[in-house]
Amino acid sequence: MTADEKYMQEAIRLASLAAEHGNEPFGAVLVKGDEIVCTNENQIYTSSDPTAHAELGLIRKFCAGTGITDLREYTLYSSCEPCFMCSGALVWMKLGRLVYGASDLDLGKILNTQGSECSRTVFEQSFWKPEVTEGVLRQESIAVLESYFENHEKG
Ligand SMILES: [Zn+2]
């Protein structure tokens, strides 16, 4: 198992936990060097905050807790491609590298919606472009999304 797969496995585990906790199945892990420095899961329902996505919540938690706001030396692992809002936030924190499992197009197929290349679109139009690796443990990530959205509407 590669390092990317190891951290993605943790992001996917957090995605499953989020669903167990009554939220949507998305998880995120922040890594510097070979150390996990912050993790977070989706909390949109338990916090009654439609913006409480795994990635955005992680950024708020990590930056507020450490005072660090420039993350060019960090890698964010997200179980699913960050949405437009979260991708925008990754620009503002100058993230060094983004790794995700399922894409938004994969999610769109599961939800019977269009989906889009959100992170690519945001980064292409922005002053800051994180390095991107997509599709790490993609099938595992899709499986978690499918099992949840079989029985739930998207919030
Ligand atoms: Zn988001």
PDB file of C-alpha atoms and ligand atoms in Angstrom:
ATOM      1  CA  MET A   1       0.000   0.000   0.000  1.00  0.00           C
ATOM      2  CA  THR A   2       1.375   3.428  -0.959  1.00  0.00           C
ATOM      3  CA  ALA A   3       1.416   6.383   1.447  1.00  0.00           C
ATOM      4  CA  ASP A   4      -1.350   8.007  -0.606  1.00  0.00           C
ATOM      5  CA  GLU A   5      -3.489   4.889  -0.234  1.00  0.00           C
ATOM      6  CA  LYS A   6      -2.836   4.724   3.502  1.00  0.00           C
ATOM      7  CA  TYR A   7      -4.019   8.304   4.087  1.00  0.00           C
ATOM      8  CA  MET A   8      -6.918   7.887   1.687  1.00  0.00           C
ATOM      9  CA  GLN A   9      -8.003   4.799   3.596  1.00  0.00           C
ATOM     10  CA  GLU A  10      -8.239   7.006   6.697  1.00  0.00           C
ATOM     11  CA  ALA A  11     -10.254   9.644   4.807  1.00  0.00           C
ATOM     12  CA  ILE A  12     -12.667   6.935   3.635  1.00  0.00           C
ATOM     13  CA  ARG A  13     -12.917   5.538   7.187  1.00  0.00           C
ATOM     14  CA  LEU A  14     -13.884   9.041   8.360  1.00  0.00           C
ATOM     15  CA  ALA A  15     -16.453   9.236   5.567  1.00  0.00           C
ATOM     16  CA  SER A  16     -18.100   6.057   6.885  1.00  0.00           C
ATOM     17  CA  LEU A  17     -17.997   7.434  10.427  1.00  0.00           C
ATOM     18  CA  ALA A  18     -19.664  10.649   9.268  1.00  0.00           C
ATOM     19  CA  ALA A  19     -22.601   8.617   7.973  1.00  0.00           C
ATOM     20  CA  GLU A  20     -22.729   6.666  11.259  1.00  0.00           C
ATOM     21  CA  HIS A  21     -22.879  10.014  13.068  1.00  0.00           C
ATOM     22  CA  GLY A  22     -25.883  11.128  11.011  1.00  0.00           C
ATOM     23  CA  ASN A  23     -24.118  13.193   8.384  1.00  0.00           C
ATOM     24  CA  GLU A  24     -23.095  12.694   4.762  1.00  0.00           C
ATOM     25  CA  PRO A  25     -20.234  10.276   3.976  1.00  0.00           C
ATOM     26  CA  PHE A  26     -17.294  12.562   3.334  1.00  0.00           C
ATOM     27  CA  GLY A  27     -13.971  12.616   5.194  1.00  0.00           C
ATOM     28  CA  ALA A  28     -10.723  14.582   4.973  1.00  0.00           C
ATOM     29  CA  VAL A  29      -7.197  14.128   6.311  1.00  0.00           C
ATOM     30  CA  LEU A  30      -4.400  16.715   6.373  1.00  0.00           C
ATOM     31  CA  VAL A  31      -0.824  15.434   6.169  1.00  0.00           C
ATOM     32  CA  LYS A  32       2.546  17.127   6.521  1.00  0.00           C
ATOM     33  CA  GLY A  33       5.609  15.011   5.760  1.00  0.00           C
ATOM     34  CA  ASP A  34       4.561  11.570   6.946  1.00  0.00           C
ATOM     35  CA  GLU A  35       2.331  12.724   9.774  1.00  0.00           C
ATOM     36  CA  ILE A  36      -1.448  13.229   9.955  1.00  0.00           C
ATOM     37  CA  VAL A  37      -1.896  16.670  11.525  1.00  0.00           C
ATOM     38  CA  CYS A  38      -5.698  17.041  11.325  1.00  0.00           C
ATOM     39  CA  THR A  39      -8.772  15.024  10.360  1.00  0.00           C
ATOM     40  CA  ASN A  40     -12.405  15.939   9.914  1.00  0.00           C
ATOM     41  CA  GLU A  41     -15.710  14.535   8.738  1.00  0.00           C
ATOM     42  CA  ASN A  42     -18.816  16.040   7.196  1.00  0.00           C
ATOM     43  CA  GLN A  43     -21.104  17.589   9.847  1.00  0.00           C
ATOM     44  CA  ILE A  44     -23.815  19.319   7.825  1.00  0.00           C
ATOM     45  CA  TYR A  45     -26.748  17.801   9.699  1.00  0.00           C
ATOM     46  CA  THR A  46     -25.443  17.590  13.271  1.00  0.00           C
ATOM     47  CA  SER A  47     -24.265  21.213  13.102  1.00  0.00           C
ATOM     48  CA  SER A  48     -27.207  22.460  10.988  1.00  0.00           C
ATOM     49  CA  ASP A  49     -24.605  24.053   8.731  1.00  0.00           C
ATOM     50  CA  PRO A  50     -24.828  23.290   5.010  1.00  0.00           C
ATOM     51  CA  THR A  51     -21.219  24.498   4.648  1.00  0.00           C
ATOM     52  CA  ALA A  52     -19.850  22.039   7.245  1.00  0.00           C
ATOM     53  CA  HIS A  53     -18.151  19.947   4.577  1.00  0.00           C
ATOM     54  CA  ALA A  54     -15.254  17.718   5.635  1.00  0.00           C
ATOM     55  CA  GLU A  55     -12.623  19.842   3.887  1.00  0.00           C
ATOM     56  CA  LEU A  56     -13.859  23.280   4.929  1.00  0.00           C
ATOM     57  CA  GLY A  57     -14.321  22.141   8.531  1.00  0.00           C
ATOM     58  CA  LEU A  58     -10.819  20.706   8.550  1.00  0.00           C
ATOM     59  CA  ILE A  59      -9.322  23.978   7.299  1.00  0.00           C
ATOM     60  CA  ARG A  60     -11.171  26.009   9.935  1.00  0.00           C
ATOM     61  CA  LYS A  61     -10.205  23.607  12.710  1.00  0.00           C
ATOM     62  CA  PHE A  62      -6.549  23.315  11.723  1.00  0.00           C
ATOM     63  CA  CYS A  63      -5.881  26.973  10.949  1.00  0.00           C
ATOM     64  CA  ALA A  64      -7.711  28.271  14.035  1.00  0.00           C
ATOM     65  CA  GLY A  65      -5.990  25.701  16.255  1.00  0.00           C
ATOM     66  CA  THR A  66      -2.455  26.297  15.003  1.00  0.00           C
ATOM     67  CA  GLY A  67      -2.414  29.840  13.623  1.00  0.00           C
ATOM     68  CA  ILE A  68      -1.011  28.374  10.397  1.00  0.00           C
ATOM     69  CA  THR A  69      -2.726  29.752   7.287  1.00  0.00           C
ATOM     70  CA  ASP A  70      -0.244  28.904   4.524  1.00  0.00           C
ATOM     71  CA  LEU A  71      -0.458  25.202   3.723  1.00  0.00           C
ATOM     72  CA  ARG A  72       1.865  24.931   0.737  1.00  0.00           C
ATOM     73  CA  GLU A  73       3.811  22.192   2.549  1.00  0.00           C
ATOM     74  CA  TYR A  74       0.697  20.129   3.278  1.00  0.00           C
ATOM     75  CA  THR A  75      -1.320  17.479   1.453  1.00  0.00           C
ATOM     76  CA  LEU A  76      -5.075  17.172   1.858  1.00  0.00           C
ATOM     77  CA  TYR A  77      -6.691  13.765   1.303  1.00  0.00           C
ATOM     78  CA  SER A  78     -10.379  13.932   0.570  1.00  0.00           C
ATOM     79  CA  SER A  79     -12.569  10.870   0.125  1.00  0.00           C
ATOM     80  CA  CYS A  80     -14.407  12.666  -2.690  1.00  0.00           C
ATOM     81  CA  GLU A  81     -13.381  15.569  -4.904  1.00  0.00           C
ATOM     82  CA  PRO A  82     -13.832  18.901  -3.075  1.00  0.00           C
ATOM     83  CA  CYS A  83     -16.844  20.947  -4.219  1.00  0.00           C
ATOM     84  CA  PHE A  84     -16.562  24.486  -5.621  1.00  0.00           C
ATOM     85  CA  MET A  85     -16.749  26.034  -2.138  1.00  0.00           C
ATOM     86  CA  CYS A  86     -14.089  23.777  -0.635  1.00  0.00           C
ATOM     87  CA  SER A  87     -11.841  24.024  -3.694  1.00  0.00           C
ATOM     88  CA  GLY A  88     -12.012  27.796  -3.324  1.00  0.00           C
ATOM     89  CA  ALA A  89     -10.993  27.452   0.324  1.00  0.00           C
ATOM     90  CA  LEU A  90      -8.015  25.291  -0.722  1.00  0.00           C
ATOM     91  CA  VAL A  91      -6.859  28.183  -2.904  1.00  0.00           C
ATOM     92  CA  TRP A  92      -7.086  30.652  -0.004  1.00  0.00           C
ATOM     93  CA  MET A  93      -4.967  28.411   2.221  1.00  0.00           C
ATOM     94  CA  LYS A  94      -2.438  27.834  -0.604  1.00  0.00           C
ATOM     95  CA  LEU A  95      -2.653  24.068  -0.296  1.00  0.00           C
ATOM     96  CA  GLY A  96       0.400  22.292  -1.703  1.00  0.00           C
ATOM     97  CA  ARG A  97      -1.244  19.085  -2.873  1.00  0.00           C
ATOM     98  CA  LEU A  98      -4.736  17.625  -3.092  1.00  0.00           C
ATOM     99  CA  VAL A  99      -5.440  13.886  -3.318  1.00  0.00           C
ATOM    100  CA  TYR A 100      -8.986  12.617  -3.755  1.00  0.00           C
ATOM    101  CA  GLY A 101     -10.723   9.301  -4.321  1.00  0.00           C
ATOM    102  CA  ALA A 102     -14.079   9.521  -6.127  1.00  0.00           C
ATOM    103  CA  SER A 103     -14.573  12.491  -8.440  1.00  0.00           C
ATOM    104  CA  ASP A 104     -17.554  14.825  -8.440  1.00  0.00           C
ATOM    105  CA  LEU A 105     -18.512  13.225 -11.765  1.00  0.00           C
ATOM    106  CA  ASP A 106     -18.576   9.838  -9.956  1.00  0.00           C
ATOM    107  CA  LEU A 107     -20.777  11.376  -7.270  1.00  0.00           C
ATOM    108  CA  GLY A 108     -23.026  12.878  -9.941  1.00  0.00           C
ATOM    109  CA  LYS A 109     -23.562   9.426 -11.456  1.00  0.00           C
ATOM    110  CA  ILE A 110     -24.541   8.029  -8.064  1.00  0.00           C
ATOM    111  CA  LEU A 111     -26.959  10.937  -7.470  1.00  0.00           C
ATOM    112  CA  ASN A 112     -28.284  11.037 -11.047  1.00  0.00           C
ATOM    113  CA  THR A 113     -27.147  14.643 -11.276  1.00  0.00           C
ATOM    114  CA  GLN A 114     -24.701  16.232 -13.623  1.00  0.00           C
ATOM    115  CA  GLY A 115     -21.593  16.508 -11.461  1.00  0.00           C
ATOM    116  CA  SER A 116     -18.728  18.698 -12.577  1.00  0.00           C
ATOM    117  CA  GLU A 117     -14.968  19.023 -12.633  1.00  0.00           C
ATOM    118  CA  CYS A 118     -15.200  21.385  -9.665  1.00  0.00           C
ATOM    119  CA  SER A 119     -11.656  21.343  -8.322  1.00  0.00           C
ATOM    120  CA  ARG A 120     -10.058  21.517 -11.775  1.00  0.00           C
ATOM    121  CA  THR A 121     -12.345  24.389 -12.764  1.00  0.00           C
ATOM    122  CA  VAL A 122     -11.629  26.402  -9.619  1.00  0.00           C
ATOM    123  CA  PHE A 123      -7.875  25.832  -9.716  1.00  0.00           C
ATOM    124  CA  GLU A 124      -7.602  26.677 -13.421  1.00  0.00           C
ATOM    125  CA  GLN A 125      -9.254  30.032 -12.765  1.00  0.00           C
ATOM    126  CA  SER A 126      -7.311  30.842  -9.595  1.00  0.00           C
ATOM    127  CA  PHE A 127      -3.999  32.398  -8.645  1.00  0.00           C
ATOM    128  CA  TRP A 128      -3.027  29.288  -6.695  1.00  0.00           C
ATOM    129  CA  LYS A 129      -3.016  25.771  -8.153  1.00  0.00           C
ATOM    130  CA  PRO A 130      -2.442  22.836  -5.812  1.00  0.00           C
ATOM    131  CA  GLU A 131      -0.865  19.744  -7.329  1.00  0.00           C
ATOM    132  CA  VAL A 132      -3.704  17.235  -7.809  1.00  0.00           C
ATOM    133  CA  THR A 133      -3.758  13.428  -7.693  1.00  0.00           C
ATOM    134  CA  GLU A 134      -7.161  11.923  -8.379  1.00  0.00           C
ATOM    135  CA  GLY A 135      -8.652   8.453  -8.194  1.00  0.00           C
ATOM    136  CA  VAL A 136      -6.732   7.050  -5.208  1.00  0.00           C
ATOM    137  CA  LEU A 137      -8.830   4.146  -3.789  1.00  0.00           C
ATOM    138  CA  ARG A 138     -11.589   5.415  -6.059  1.00  0.00           C
ATOM    139  CA  GLN A 139     -13.673   2.223  -5.956  1.00  0.00           C
ATOM    140  CA  GLU A 140     -13.596   2.086  -2.147  1.00  0.00           C
ATOM    141  CA  SER A 141     -14.674   5.715  -2.008  1.00  0.00           C
ATOM    142  CA  ILE A 142     -17.481   5.156  -4.523  1.00  0.00           C
ATOM    143  CA  ALA A 143     -18.701   2.143  -2.520  1.00  0.00           C
ATOM    144  CA  VAL A 144     -19.142   4.273   0.625  1.00  0.00           C
ATOM    145  CA  LEU A 145     -21.029   6.946  -1.329  1.00  0.00           C
ATOM    146  CA  GLU A 146     -23.253   4.378  -3.043  1.00  0.00           C
ATOM    147  CA  SER A 147     -24.204   2.594   0.144  1.00  0.00           C
ATOM    148  CA  TYR A 148     -25.240   5.879   1.772  1.00  0.00           C
ATOM    149  CA  PHE A 149     -27.035   7.569  -1.128  1.00  0.00           C
ATOM    150  CA  GLU A 150     -28.997   4.400  -1.867  1.00  0.00           C
ATOM    151  CA  ASN A 151     -31.103   5.338   1.154  1.00  0.00           C
ATOM    152  CA  HIS A 152     -30.603   9.081   1.569  1.00  0.00           C
ATOM    153  CA  GLU A 153     -31.213  12.252  -0.398  1.00  0.00           C
ATOM    154  CA  LYS A 154     -28.315  14.613  -0.986  1.00  0.00           C
ATOM    155  CA  GLY A 155     -28.478  17.591   1.446  1.00  0.00           C
TER     156      GLY A 155
HETATM  157 ZN    ZN B   1     -17.266  21.104  -0.085  1.00  0.00          ZN
END
